[in-house]
mmCIF file of N, CA and C in Angstrom:
data_model
loop_
_atom_site.group_PDB
_atom_site.id
_atom_site.type_symbol
_atom_site.label_atom_id
_atom_site.label_comp_id
_atom_site.label_asym_id
_atom_site.label_seq_id
_atom_site.Cartn_x
_atom_site.Cartn_y
_atom_site.Cartn_z
ATOM 1 N N MET A 23 -87.938 3.879 35.867
ATOM 2 C CA MET A 23 -87.484 4.116 37.157
ATOM 3 C C MET A 23 -87.235 5.754 37.487
ATOM 4 N N ALA A 24 -87.998 6.229 38.555
ATOM 5 C CA ALA A 24 -87.743 7.697 38.840
ATOM 6 C C ALA A 24 -86.525 8.144 39.250
ATOM 7 N N LEU A 25 -86.171 9.090 38.834
ATOM 8 C CA LEU A 25 -84.724 9.782 39.084
ATOM 9 C C LEU A 25 -84.673 10.104 40.749
ATOM 10 N N ASP A 26 -83.551 9.721 41.303
ATOM 11 C CA ASP A 26 -83.557 10.014 42.820
ATOM 12 C C ASP A 26 -83.543 11.587 43.305
ATOM 13 N N GLN A 27 -84.641 11.685 44.112
ATOM 14 C CA GLN A 27 -84.792 13.285 44.578
ATOM 15 C C GLN A 27 -83.702 13.629 45.402
ATOM 16 N N SER A 28 -82.786 13.008 45.952
ATOM 17 C CA SER A 28 -81.817 13.374 46.635
ATOM 18 C C SER A 28 -80.704 14.048 46.057
ATOM 19 N N PHE A 29 -80.894 14.010 44.569
ATOM 20 C CA PHE A 29 -79.876 15.070 43.788
ATOM 21 C C PHE A 29 -80.239 16.348 43.664
ATOM 22 N N VAL A 30 -81.527 16.549 44.078
ATOM 23 C CA VAL A 30 -81.977 18.044 43.984
ATOM 24 C C VAL A 30 -80.983 18.855 44.955
ATOM 25 N N GLY A 31 -80.311 19.949 44.457
ATOM 26 C CA GLY A 31 -79.335 20.716 44.959
ATOM 27 C C GLY A 31 -77.967 20.334 44.696
ATOM 28 N N ARG A 32 -77.750 19.247 44.186
ATOM 29 C CA ARG A 32 -76.328 18.723 43.917
ATOM 30 C C ARG A 32 -75.788 19.697 42.965
ATOM 31 N N THR A 33 -74.532 20.215 43.072
ATOM 32 C CA THR A 33 -73.671 21.238 42.105
ATOM 33 C C THR A 33 -72.645 20.402 41.743
ATOM 34 N N TYR A 34 -72.150 20.456 40.526
ATOM 35 C CA TYR A 34 -71.029 19.841 39.856
ATOM 36 C C TYR A 34 -69.946 20.860 39.806
ATOM 37 N N PRO A 35 -68.869 20.327 39.696
ATOM 38 C CA PRO A 35 -67.568 21.259 39.579
ATOM 39 C C PRO A 35 -67.865 22.363 38.315
ATOM 40 N N ALA A 36 -67.101 23.421 38.328
ATOM 41 C CA ALA A 36 -67.092 24.384 37.244
ATOM 42 C C ALA A 36 -66.263 23.829 36.154
ATOM 43 N N THR A 37 -66.725 24.241 35.038
ATOM 44 C CA THR A 37 -66.210 23.796 33.724
ATOM 45 C C THR A 37 -64.686 24.451 33.555
ATOM 46 N N GLU A 38 -63.959 23.832 32.838
ATOM 47 C CA GLU A 38 -62.890 24.583 32.167
ATOM 48 C C GLU A 38 -63.205 25.810 31.399
ATOM 49 N N PRO A 39 -62.508 27.014 31.490
ATOM 50 C CA PRO A 39 -62.807 28.018 30.798
ATOM 51 C C PRO A 39 -63.134 27.802 29.199
ATOM 52 N N TYR A 40 -64.041 28.474 28.763
ATOM 53 C CA TYR A 40 -64.351 28.471 27.317
ATOM 54 C C TYR A 40 -64.036 29.845 26.829
ATOM 55 N N GLU A 41 -63.166 30.026 25.870
ATOM 56 C CA GLU A 41 -62.702 31.130 25.267
ATOM 57 C C GLU A 41 -63.748 31.659 24.234
ATOM 58 N N VAL A 42 -64.388 32.863 24.287
ATOM 59 C CA VAL A 42 -65.402 33.063 23.242
ATOM 60 C C VAL A 42 -64.593 33.967 22.264
ATOM 61 N N GLY A 43 -64.716 33.548 21.075
ATOM 62 C CA GLY A 43 -64.170 34.153 19.926
ATOM 63 C C GLY A 43 -65.004 34.964 18.878
ATOM 64 N N ARG A 44 -64.542 36.020 18.382
ATOM 65 C CA ARG A 44 -65.221 36.731 17.480
ATOM 66 C C ARG A 44 -65.963 35.859 16.347
ATOM 67 N N GLU A 45 -64.928 35.108 15.812
ATOM 68 C CA GLU A 45 -65.396 34.176 14.730
ATOM 69 C C GLU A 45 -66.611 33.226 15.227
ATOM 70 N N LYS A 46 -66.559 32.674 16.258
ATOM 71 C CA LYS A 46 -67.532 31.952 16.631
ATOM 72 C C LYS A 46 -68.917 32.697 16.907
ATOM 73 N N ILE A 47 -68.801 33.889 17.537
ATOM 74 C CA ILE A 47 -69.835 34.855 17.529
ATOM 75 C C ILE A 47 -70.558 35.188 16.109
ATOM 76 N N ARG A 48 -69.637 35.337 15.174
ATOM 77 C CA ARG A 48 -70.213 35.777 13.847
ATOM 78 C C ARG A 48 -70.802 34.533 13.216
ATOM 79 N N GLU A 49 -70.168 33.456 13.508
ATOM 80 C CA GLU A 49 -70.853 32.142 12.784
ATOM 81 C C GLU A 49 -72.187 31.873 13.637
ATOM 82 N N PHE A 50 -72.264 32.058 14.608
ATOM 83 C CA PHE A 50 -73.594 31.725 15.338
ATOM 84 C C PHE A 50 -74.629 32.824 14.917
ATOM 85 N N ALA A 51 -74.169 34.157 14.683
ATOM 86 C CA ALA A 51 -75.161 35.023 14.367
ATOM 87 C C ALA A 51 -75.706 34.817 13.126
ATOM 88 N N GLU A 52 -74.724 34.337 12.199
ATOM 89 C CA GLU A 52 -75.034 33.970 10.754
ATOM 90 C C GLU A 52 -76.169 32.780 10.752
ATOM 91 N N ALA A 53 -75.620 31.744 11.691
ATOM 92 C CA ALA A 53 -76.393 30.610 11.475
ATOM 93 C C ALA A 53 -77.860 30.986 12.014
ATOM 94 N N ILE A 54 -78.093 31.855 12.892
ATOM 95 C CA ILE A 54 -79.458 32.008 13.267
ATOM 96 C C ILE A 54 -80.025 33.279 12.573
ATOM 97 N N GLY A 55 -79.438 33.875 11.551
ATOM 98 C CA GLY A 55 -80.049 34.743 10.672
ATOM 99 C C GLY A 55 -80.241 36.110 11.298
ATOM 100 N N ASP A 56 -79.172 36.237 12.308
ATOM 101 C CA ASP A 56 -79.356 37.667 13.145
ATOM 102 C C ASP A 56 -78.374 38.618 12.623
ATOM 103 N N ALA A 57 -78.732 39.657 11.667
ATOM 104 C CA ALA A 57 -77.766 40.604 11.157
ATOM 105 C C ALA A 57 -77.395 41.875 12.011
ATOM 106 N N ASN A 58 -77.594 41.727 13.375
ATOM 107 C CA ASN A 58 -77.253 42.891 14.332
ATOM 108 C C ASN A 58 -75.738 43.048 14.200
ATOM 109 N N PRO A 59 -75.454 44.218 13.823
ATOM 110 C CA PRO A 59 -73.867 44.604 13.575
ATOM 111 C C PRO A 59 -73.100 44.536 14.834
ATOM 112 N N ALA A 60 -73.545 44.474 16.108
ATOM 113 C CA ALA A 60 -73.121 44.493 17.196
ATOM 114 C C ALA A 60 -72.295 43.026 17.406
ATOM 115 N N TYR A 61 -73.077 42.065 16.637
ATOM 116 C CA TYR A 61 -72.462 40.636 16.658
ATOM 117 C C TYR A 61 -71.357 40.419 15.874
ATOM 118 N N THR A 62 -71.172 41.539 14.824
ATOM 119 C CA THR A 62 -69.853 41.005 13.921
ATOM 120 C C THR A 62 -69.052 42.261 13.567
ATOM 121 N N ASP A 63 -69.293 43.316 14.204
ATOM 122 C CA ASP A 63 -68.588 44.710 13.832
ATOM 123 C C ASP A 63 -68.128 45.438 15.149
ATOM 124 N N GLN A 64 -66.717 45.187 15.366
ATOM 125 C CA GLN A 64 -66.301 45.634 16.525
ATOM 126 C C GLN A 64 -66.725 47.128 16.878
ATOM 127 N N GLU A 65 -66.613 47.929 15.754
ATOM 128 C CA GLU A 65 -66.830 49.360 16.052
ATOM 129 C C GLU A 65 -68.285 49.615 16.269
ATOM 130 N N ALA A 66 -69.145 48.930 15.625
ATOM 131 C CA ALA A 66 -70.832 49.108 15.921
ATOM 132 C C ALA A 66 -70.932 48.500 17.424
ATOM 133 N N ALA A 67 -70.122 47.573 17.935
ATOM 134 C CA ALA A 67 -70.424 47.230 19.380
ATOM 135 C C ALA A 67 -70.029 48.263 20.321
ATOM 136 N N LYS A 68 -68.639 48.889 19.897
ATOM 137 C CA LYS A 68 -68.256 49.979 20.764
ATOM 138 C C LYS A 68 -69.087 51.220 20.819
ATOM 139 N N GLU A 69 -69.848 51.442 19.773
ATOM 140 C CA GLU A 69 -70.792 52.594 19.711
ATOM 141 C C GLU A 69 -71.883 52.364 20.485
ATOM 142 N N LEU A 70 -72.175 51.039 20.893
ATOM 143 C CA LEU A 70 -73.184 50.599 21.637
ATOM 144 C C LEU A 70 -72.852 50.612 23.238
ATOM 145 N N GLY A 71 -71.389 50.686 23.334
ATOM 146 C CA GLY A 71 -70.870 50.807 24.793
ATOM 147 C C GLY A 71 -70.255 49.450 25.174
ATOM 148 N N HIS A 72 -69.983 48.562 24.285
ATOM 149 C CA HIS A 72 -69.253 47.286 24.601
ATOM 150 C C HIS A 72 -67.941 47.462 24.130
ATOM 151 N N PRO A 73 -67.064 46.763 25.028
ATOM 152 C CA PRO A 73 -65.549 46.843 24.473
ATOM 153 C C PRO A 73 -65.218 45.858 23.239
ATOM 154 N N ASP A 74 -66.100 45.011 22.907
ATOM 155 C CA ASP A 74 -65.725 44.178 21.724
ATOM 156 C C ASP A 74 -67.280 43.682 21.143
ATOM 157 N N VAL A 75 -67.251 42.753 20.288
ATOM 158 C CA VAL A 75 -68.570 42.340 19.581
ATOM 159 C C VAL A 75 -69.196 41.496 20.721
ATOM 160 N N ILE A 76 -70.362 41.376 20.715
ATOM 161 C CA ILE A 76 -71.286 40.739 21.839
ATOM 162 C C ILE A 76 -71.859 39.513 21.096
ATOM 163 N N ALA A 77 -72.177 38.468 21.732
ATOM 164 C CA ALA A 77 -72.865 37.417 21.360
ATOM 165 C C ALA A 77 -74.592 37.480 21.517
ATOM 166 N N PRO A 78 -75.226 36.921 20.386
ATOM 167 C CA PRO A 78 -76.622 36.786 20.424
ATOM 168 C C PRO A 78 -76.846 36.067 21.741
ATOM 169 N N PRO A 79 -78.204 36.358 22.424
ATOM 170 C CA PRO A 79 -78.547 35.931 23.714
ATOM 171 C C PRO A 79 -78.524 34.326 23.838
ATOM 172 N N THR A 80 -78.813 33.628 22.750
ATOM 173 C CA THR A 80 -78.908 32.240 22.733
ATOM 174 C C THR A 80 -77.451 31.442 22.568
ATOM 175 N N PHE A 81 -76.486 32.245 22.254
ATOM 176 C CA PHE A 81 -75.133 31.749 22.059
ATOM 177 C C PHE A 81 -74.630 30.824 23.091
ATOM 178 N N VAL A 82 -75.019 31.352 24.477
ATOM 179 C CA VAL A 82 -74.591 30.609 25.649
ATOM 180 C C VAL A 82 -74.992 29.452 25.874
ATOM 181 N N PHE A 83 -76.126 28.985 25.086
ATOM 182 C CA PHE A 83 -76.648 27.613 25.169
ATOM 183 C C PHE A 83 -75.695 26.522 24.967
ATOM 184 N N ALA A 84 -74.734 26.692 24.030
ATOM 185 C CA ALA A 84 -73.664 25.629 23.695
ATOM 186 C C ALA A 84 -72.938 25.516 24.893
ATOM 187 N N ILE A 85 -72.571 26.406 25.559
ATOM 188 C CA ILE A 85 -71.722 26.417 26.578
ATOM 189 C C ILE A 85 -72.259 25.706 27.853
ATOM 190 N N THR A 86 -73.424 26.301 28.085
ATOM 191 C CA THR A 86 -74.275 25.615 29.304
ATOM 192 C C THR A 86 -74.626 24.272 28.982
ATOM 193 N N PHE A 87 -75.165 23.880 27.967
ATOM 194 C CA PHE A 87 -75.653 22.372 27.717
ATOM 195 C C PHE A 87 -74.453 21.625 27.812
ATOM 196 N N LYS A 88 -73.312 22.076 27.188
ATOM 197 C CA LYS A 88 -72.111 21.083 27.448
ATOM 198 C C LYS A 88 -71.918 21.000 28.938
ATOM 199 N N ALA A 89 -71.885 22.228 29.736
ATOM 200 C CA ALA A 89 -71.662 21.893 31.114
ATOM 201 C C ALA A 89 -72.731 20.901 31.887
ATOM 202 N N ALA A 90 -74.031 20.812 31.432
ATOM 203 C CA ALA A 90 -75.015 20.121 31.673
ATOM 204 C C ALA A 90 -74.629 18.770 31.649
ATOM 205 N N GLY A 91 -73.905 18.407 30.552
ATOM 206 C CA GLY A 91 -73.305 17.036 30.537
ATOM 207 C C GLY A 91 -72.931 16.484 31.660
ATOM 208 N N GLN A 92 -72.299 17.214 32.504
ATOM 209 C CA GLN A 92 -71.842 16.457 33.698
ATOM 210 C C GLN A 92 -72.975 15.907 34.617
ATOM 211 N N VAL A 93 -73.953 16.632 34.537
ATOM 212 C CA VAL A 93 -75.377 16.096 35.250
ATOM 213 C C VAL A 93 -75.722 14.917 34.455
ATOM 214 N N ILE A 94 -75.965 14.954 33.117
ATOM 215 C CA ILE A 94 -76.790 13.867 32.266
ATOM 216 C C ILE A 94 -75.755 12.623 32.292
ATOM 217 N N GLU A 95 -74.553 12.605 32.402
ATOM 218 C CA GLU A 95 -73.780 11.753 32.340
ATOM 219 C C GLU A 95 -73.187 11.036 33.642
ATOM 220 N N ASP A 96 -73.864 11.718 34.762
ATOM 221 C CA ASP A 96 -73.481 11.218 36.184
ATOM 222 C C ASP A 96 -74.305 9.814 36.337
ATOM 223 N N PRO A 97 -73.435 8.625 36.526
ATOM 224 C CA PRO A 97 -73.983 7.445 36.535
ATOM 225 C C PRO A 97 -74.977 7.169 37.611
ATOM 226 N N GLN A 98 -74.698 7.733 38.730
ATOM 227 C CA GLN A 98 -75.415 7.702 39.805
ATOM 228 C C GLN A 98 -76.736 8.333 39.909
ATOM 229 N N LEU A 99 -76.924 9.283 39.005
ATOM 230 C CA LEU A 99 -78.343 9.913 38.806
ATOM 231 C C LEU A 99 -79.102 8.999 37.884
ATOM 232 N N GLY A 100 -78.548 8.273 37.026
ATOM 233 C CA GLY A 100 -79.147 7.163 36.134
ATOM 234 C C GLY A 100 -80.297 7.545 35.230
ATOM 235 N N LEU A 101 -79.734 8.899 34.576
ATOM 236 C CA LEU A 101 -80.642 9.337 33.652
ATOM 237 C C LEU A 101 -80.450 8.567 32.399
ATOM 238 N N ASP A 102 -81.634 8.014 31.584
ATOM 239 C CA ASP A 102 -81.250 7.328 30.244
ATOM 240 C C ASP A 102 -81.447 8.661 29.126
ATOM 241 N N TYR A 103 -80.116 8.919 28.782
ATOM 242 C CA TYR A 103 -80.222 10.063 27.800
ATOM 243 C C TYR A 103 -80.987 9.590 26.297
ATOM 244 N N SER A 104 -81.217 8.617 26.292
ATOM 245 C CA SER A 104 -81.755 8.022 24.753
ATOM 246 C C SER A 104 -83.227 8.342 24.936
ATOM 247 N N ARG A 105 -83.700 8.706 26.007
ATOM 248 C CA ARG A 105 -85.255 9.025 26.151
ATOM 249 C C ARG A 105 -85.286 10.404 26.488
ATOM 250 N N VAL A 106 -84.340 11.290 26.454
ATOM 251 C CA VAL A 106 -84.501 12.652 26.864
ATOM 252 C C VAL A 106 -84.824 13.512 25.573
ATOM 253 N N VAL A 107 -85.731 14.607 25.839
ATOM 254 C CA VAL A 107 -86.183 15.745 25.011
ATOM 255 C C VAL A 107 -85.678 16.929 25.826
ATOM 256 N N HIS A 108 -85.468 17.918 25.052
ATOM 257 C CA HIS A 108 -85.246 19.299 25.615
ATOM 258 C C HIS A 108 -86.662 19.949 25.691
ATOM 259 N N GLY A 109 -86.900 20.285 26.920
ATOM 260 C CA GLY A 109 -88.265 20.789 27.294
ATOM 261 C C GLY A 109 -88.514 22.230 27.416
ATOM 262 N N ASP A 110 -87.286 22.852 27.839
ATOM 263 C CA ASP A 110 -87.448 24.516 28.053
ATOM 264 C C ASP A 110 -85.975 24.984 28.250
ATOM 265 N N GLN A 111 -85.982 26.187 27.852
ATOM 266 C CA GLN A 111 -84.570 26.985 28.052
ATOM 267 C C GLN A 111 -84.913 28.423 28.472
ATOM 268 N N LYS A 112 -84.319 29.012 29.403
ATOM 269 C CA LYS A 112 -84.314 30.479 29.666
ATOM 270 C C LYS A 112 -83.001 30.971 30.139
ATOM 271 N N PHE A 113 -82.925 32.303 30.068
ATOM 272 C CA PHE A 113 -81.600 32.851 30.407
ATOM 273 C C PHE A 113 -81.924 34.297 31.205
ATOM 274 N N SER A 114 -81.032 34.457 32.053
ATOM 275 C CA SER A 114 -81.162 35.875 32.874
ATOM 276 C C SER A 114 -79.693 36.304 32.722
ATOM 277 N N TYR A 115 -79.512 37.597 32.034
ATOM 278 C CA TYR A 115 -78.157 38.212 31.871
ATOM 279 C C TYR A 115 -77.968 39.211 32.843
ATOM 280 N N THR A 116 -76.744 39.284 33.300
ATOM 281 C CA THR A 116 -75.928 40.399 34.007
ATOM 282 C C THR A 116 -75.517 41.402 33.193
ATOM 283 N N ARG A 117 -74.882 40.797 32.043
ATOM 284 C CA ARG A 117 -74.337 41.556 30.892
ATOM 285 C C ARG A 117 -74.219 40.605 29.724
ATOM 286 N N PRO A 118 -73.961 41.171 28.572
ATOM 287 C CA PRO A 118 -73.862 40.276 27.418
ATOM 288 C C PRO A 118 -72.537 39.521 27.601
ATOM 289 N N VAL A 119 -72.403 38.552 26.743
ATOM 290 C CA VAL A 119 -71.330 37.658 26.603
ATOM 291 C C VAL A 119 -70.603 38.637 25.371
ATOM 292 N N ARG A 120 -69.206 38.567 25.581
ATOM 293 C CA ARG A 120 -68.412 39.381 24.773
ATOM 294 C C ARG A 120 -67.290 38.529 24.155
ATOM 295 N N ALA A 121 -66.701 38.958 23.082
ATOM 296 C CA ALA A 121 -65.591 38.273 22.478
ATOM 297 C C ALA A 121 -64.537 38.459 23.419
ATOM 298 N N GLY A 122 -63.698 37.381 23.649
ATOM 299 C CA GLY A 122 -62.507 37.531 24.722
ATOM 300 C C GLY A 122 -62.960 37.090 26.008
ATOM 301 N N ASP A 123 -64.304 36.875 26.289
ATOM 302 C CA ASP A 123 -64.658 36.326 27.565
ATOM 303 C C ASP A 123 -63.968 35.024 27.686
ATOM 304 N N ARG A 124 -63.415 34.536 28.915
ATOM 305 C CA ARG A 124 -63.348 33.166 29.456
ATOM 306 C C ARG A 124 -64.392 32.774 30.353
ATOM 307 N N LEU A 125 -65.268 31.864 29.943
ATOM 308 C CA LEU A 125 -66.567 31.566 30.825
ATOM 309 C C LEU A 125 -66.536 30.220 31.116
ATOM 310 N N SER A 126 -66.766 30.032 32.616
ATOM 311 C CA SER A 126 -66.903 28.707 33.070
ATOM 312 C C SER A 126 -68.289 28.607 33.668
ATOM 313 N N VAL A 127 -68.962 27.400 33.684
ATOM 314 C CA VAL A 127 -70.204 27.138 34.098
ATOM 315 C C VAL A 127 -70.328 25.992 35.067
ATOM 316 N N THR A 128 -71.038 26.669 36.286
ATOM 317 C CA THR A 128 -71.464 25.721 37.196
ATOM 318 C C THR A 128 -72.645 25.207 37.246
ATOM 319 N N SER A 129 -72.794 23.851 37.418
ATOM 320 C CA SER A 129 -74.418 23.347 36.933
ATOM 321 C C SER A 129 -74.869 22.792 38.205
ATOM 322 N N THR A 130 -76.099 22.986 38.641
ATOM 323 C CA THR A 130 -76.856 22.680 39.646
ATOM 324 C C THR A 130 -78.074 21.951 39.413
ATOM 325 N N ILE A 131 -78.469 20.759 39.927
ATOM 326 C CA ILE A 131 -79.972 20.314 39.790
ATOM 327 C C ILE A 131 -80.694 20.972 40.615
ATOM 328 N N GLU A 132 -81.596 21.764 40.084
ATOM 329 C CA GLU A 132 -82.748 22.715 41.064
ATOM 330 C C GLU A 132 -84.069 21.693 41.166
ATOM 331 N N ALA A 133 -84.412 20.967 40.391
ATOM 332 C CA ALA A 133 -85.601 20.196 40.778
ATOM 333 C C ALA A 133 -85.574 18.751 39.927
ATOM 334 N N ILE A 134 -86.085 17.837 40.371
ATOM 335 C CA ILE A 134 -86.480 16.483 39.792
ATOM 336 C C ILE A 134 -87.866 16.177 40.127
ATOM 337 N N LYS A 135 -88.817 15.951 39.055
ATOM 338 C CA LYS A 135 -90.083 15.827 39.159
ATOM 339 C C LYS A 135 -90.484 14.525 38.384
ATOM 340 N N SER A 136 -91.463 13.837 38.651
ATOM 341 C CA SER A 136 -92.226 12.843 37.734
ATOM 342 C C SER A 136 -93.591 13.216 37.612
ATOM 343 N N LEU A 137 -93.977 12.980 36.140
ATOM 344 C CA LEU A 137 -95.213 13.418 35.928
ATOM 345 C C LEU A 137 -95.767 12.258 34.829
ATOM 346 N N ALA A 138 -96.694 11.525 34.944
ATOM 347 C CA ALA A 138 -97.090 10.633 33.915
ATOM 348 C C ALA A 138 -96.197 9.635 33.665
ATOM 349 N N GLY A 139 -95.248 9.111 34.505
ATOM 350 C CA GLY A 139 -93.874 8.460 34.202
ATOM 351 C C GLY A 139 -92.862 9.008 33.524
ATOM 352 N N ASN A 140 -93.001 10.396 33.356
ATOM 353 C CA ASN A 140 -91.908 11.095 32.700
ATOM 354 C C ASN A 140 -91.111 11.632 34.000
ATOM 355 N N ASP A 141 -89.865 11.670 33.849
ATOM 356 C CA ASP A 141 -88.969 12.509 34.749
ATOM 357 C C ASP A 141 -88.551 13.689 34.145
ATOM 358 N N ILE A 142 -88.655 14.857 34.925
ATOM 359 C CA ILE A 142 -88.322 16.166 34.392
ATOM 360 C C ILE A 142 -87.237 16.700 35.338
ATOM 361 N N LEU A 143 -86.283 17.130 34.735
ATOM 362 C CA LEU A 143 -85.016 17.475 35.338
ATOM 363 C C LEU A 143 -84.786 19.081 35.108
ATOM 364 N N ASP A 144 -84.712 19.876 36.108
ATOM 365 C CA ASP A 144 -84.248 21.327 35.864
ATOM 366 C C ASP A 144 -82.998 21.516 36.367
ATOM 367 N N ILE A 145 -82.050 21.889 35.387
ATOM 368 C CA ILE A 145 -80.580 22.403 35.577
ATOM 369 C C ILE A 145 -80.242 23.861 35.689
ATOM 370 N N ARG A 146 -79.778 24.498 36.745
ATOM 371 C CA ARG A 146 -79.237 25.756 36.361
ATOM 372 C C ARG A 146 -77.907 25.987 36.218
ATOM 373 N N GLY A 147 -77.361 26.663 35.117
ATOM 374 C CA GLY A 147 -76.089 26.902 34.755
ATOM 375 C C GLY A 147 -75.703 28.298 35.164
ATOM 376 N N GLU A 148 -74.802 28.479 36.116
ATOM 377 C CA GLU A 148 -74.219 29.778 36.667
ATOM 378 C C GLU A 148 -73.117 30.146 35.708
ATOM 379 N N VAL A 149 -72.977 31.117 34.935
ATOM 380 C CA VAL A 149 -71.981 31.333 33.968
ATOM 381 C C VAL A 149 -71.264 32.667 34.534
ATOM 382 N N HIS A 150 -69.929 32.559 34.846
ATOM 383 C CA HIS A 150 -69.010 33.525 35.308
ATOM 384 C C HIS A 150 -67.819 33.804 34.403
ATOM 385 N N ASP A 151 -67.185 34.833 34.232
ATOM 386 C CA ASP A 151 -65.982 35.150 33.509
ATOM 387 C C ASP A 151 -64.784 34.979 34.406
ATOM 388 N N ALA A 152 -63.604 34.996 33.775
ATOM 389 C CA ALA A 152 -62.344 34.694 34.559
ATOM 390 C C ALA A 152 -62.152 35.512 35.660
ATOM 391 N N SER A 153 -62.774 36.562 35.544
ATOM 392 C CA SER A 153 -62.558 37.708 37.189
ATOM 393 C C SER A 153 -63.666 37.051 38.183
ATOM 394 N N GLY A 154 -64.573 36.004 37.837
ATOM 395 C CA GLY A 154 -65.584 35.751 38.804
ATOM 396 C C GLY A 154 -66.693 36.300 38.628
ATOM 397 N N GLU A 155 -66.997 37.470 37.624
ATOM 398 C CA GLU A 155 -68.093 38.214 37.324
ATOM 399 C C GLU A 155 -69.118 37.361 37.020
ATOM 400 N N HIS A 156 -70.616 37.425 37.434
ATOM 401 C CA HIS A 156 -71.533 36.752 37.155
ATOM 402 C C HIS A 156 -71.897 37.250 35.595
ATOM 403 N N VAL A 157 -72.044 36.452 34.646
ATOM 404 C CA VAL A 157 -72.572 36.941 33.211
ATOM 405 C C VAL A 157 -74.044 36.548 32.974
ATOM 406 N N VAL A 158 -74.404 35.306 33.199
ATOM 407 C CA VAL A 158 -75.729 34.787 32.838
ATOM 408 C C VAL A 158 -75.901 33.556 33.669
ATOM 409 N N THR A 159 -77.231 33.410 33.844
ATOM 410 C CA THR A 159 -77.718 31.970 34.502
ATOM 411 C C THR A 159 -78.650 31.577 33.407
ATOM 412 N N ALA A 160 -78.316 30.295 33.198
ATOM 413 C CA ALA A 160 -79.440 29.443 32.173
ATOM 414 C C ALA A 160 -80.001 28.406 32.904
ATOM 415 N N TRP A 161 -81.236 28.408 32.521
ATOM 416 C CA TRP A 161 -82.124 27.336 33.059
ATOM 417 C C TRP A 161 -82.378 26.146 31.935
ATOM 418 N N THR A 162 -81.958 24.913 32.090
ATOM 419 C CA THR A 162 -82.314 23.913 31.145
ATOM 420 C C THR A 162 -83.303 22.710 31.809
ATOM 421 N N LYS A 163 -84.479 22.684 30.990
ATOM 422 C CA LYS A 163 -85.537 21.653 31.443
ATOM 423 C C LYS A 163 -85.222 20.421 30.404
ATOM 424 N N LEU A 164 -85.099 19.370 31.099
ATOM 425 C CA LEU A 164 -84.911 18.061 30.253
ATOM 426 C C LEU A 164 -86.227 16.958 30.598
ATOM 427 N N VAL A 165 -86.761 16.485 29.771
ATOM 428 C CA VAL A 165 -87.937 15.562 29.913
ATOM 429 C C VAL A 165 -87.219 14.201 29.469
ATOM 430 N N SER A 166 -87.314 13.228 30.504
ATOM 431 C CA SER A 166 -86.995 11.757 30.137
ATOM 432 C C SER A 166 -88.183 11.258 30.118
ATOM 433 N N ARG A 167 -88.537 10.769 28.746
ATOM 434 C CA ARG A 167 -89.739 10.056 28.570
ATOM 435 C C ARG A 167 -90.002 8.852 29.162
ATOM 436 N N ALA A 168 -91.201 8.542 29.429
ATOM 437 C CA ALA A 168 -91.446 7.099 30.040
ATOM 438 C C ALA A 168 -91.302 6.086 29.100
ATOM 439 N N PRO A 169 -90.729 4.835 29.351
ATOM 440 C CA PRO A 169 -90.840 3.827 28.312
ATOM 441 C C PRO A 169 -91.997 3.366 27.800
ATOM 442 N N GLU A 170 -92.066 2.893 26.775
ATOM 443 C CA GLU A 170 -93.448 2.522 26.044
ATOM 444 C C GLU A 170 -94.000 1.474 26.995
ATOM 445 N N GLY A 171 -95.165 1.628 27.148
ATOM 446 C CA GLY A 171 -96.042 0.812 27.937
ATOM 447 C C GLY A 171 -96.257 1.036 29.391
ATOM 448 N N VAL A 172 -95.587 2.251 29.763
ATOM 449 C CA VAL A 172 -95.741 2.610 31.182
ATOM 450 C C VAL A 172 -96.644 3.398 31.431
#
């Protein structure tokens, strides 16, 4: 069953703030194999003009995807998550994520399309810090595969 087009434009409440820690940034940088010293060394980050270590660009995915859970779990939308695959991801930064940031995400459904029985859901996550400054916008594309035989 196709997802309801009337959900396009629906915005979900901002998430509780997520506090970005130096150790989380370091762990993430190690996990992706990025040895950039700005991710692990406060002095190296300061030499580049940052007040503290910064996070790799894809670090924010964990925060924005968790926020997109509000959309995914919305019973009125009717998305069958057992059929969902991650289709695409992109980010547009105003500034890097920094250790000490307290980030909240507001998710909005930007588009719902049906293609060959598959539902394609585009979610935009606007990430702001505790002062309300925009940090990054993340777009997540989810594809809900058509049931077998459709």
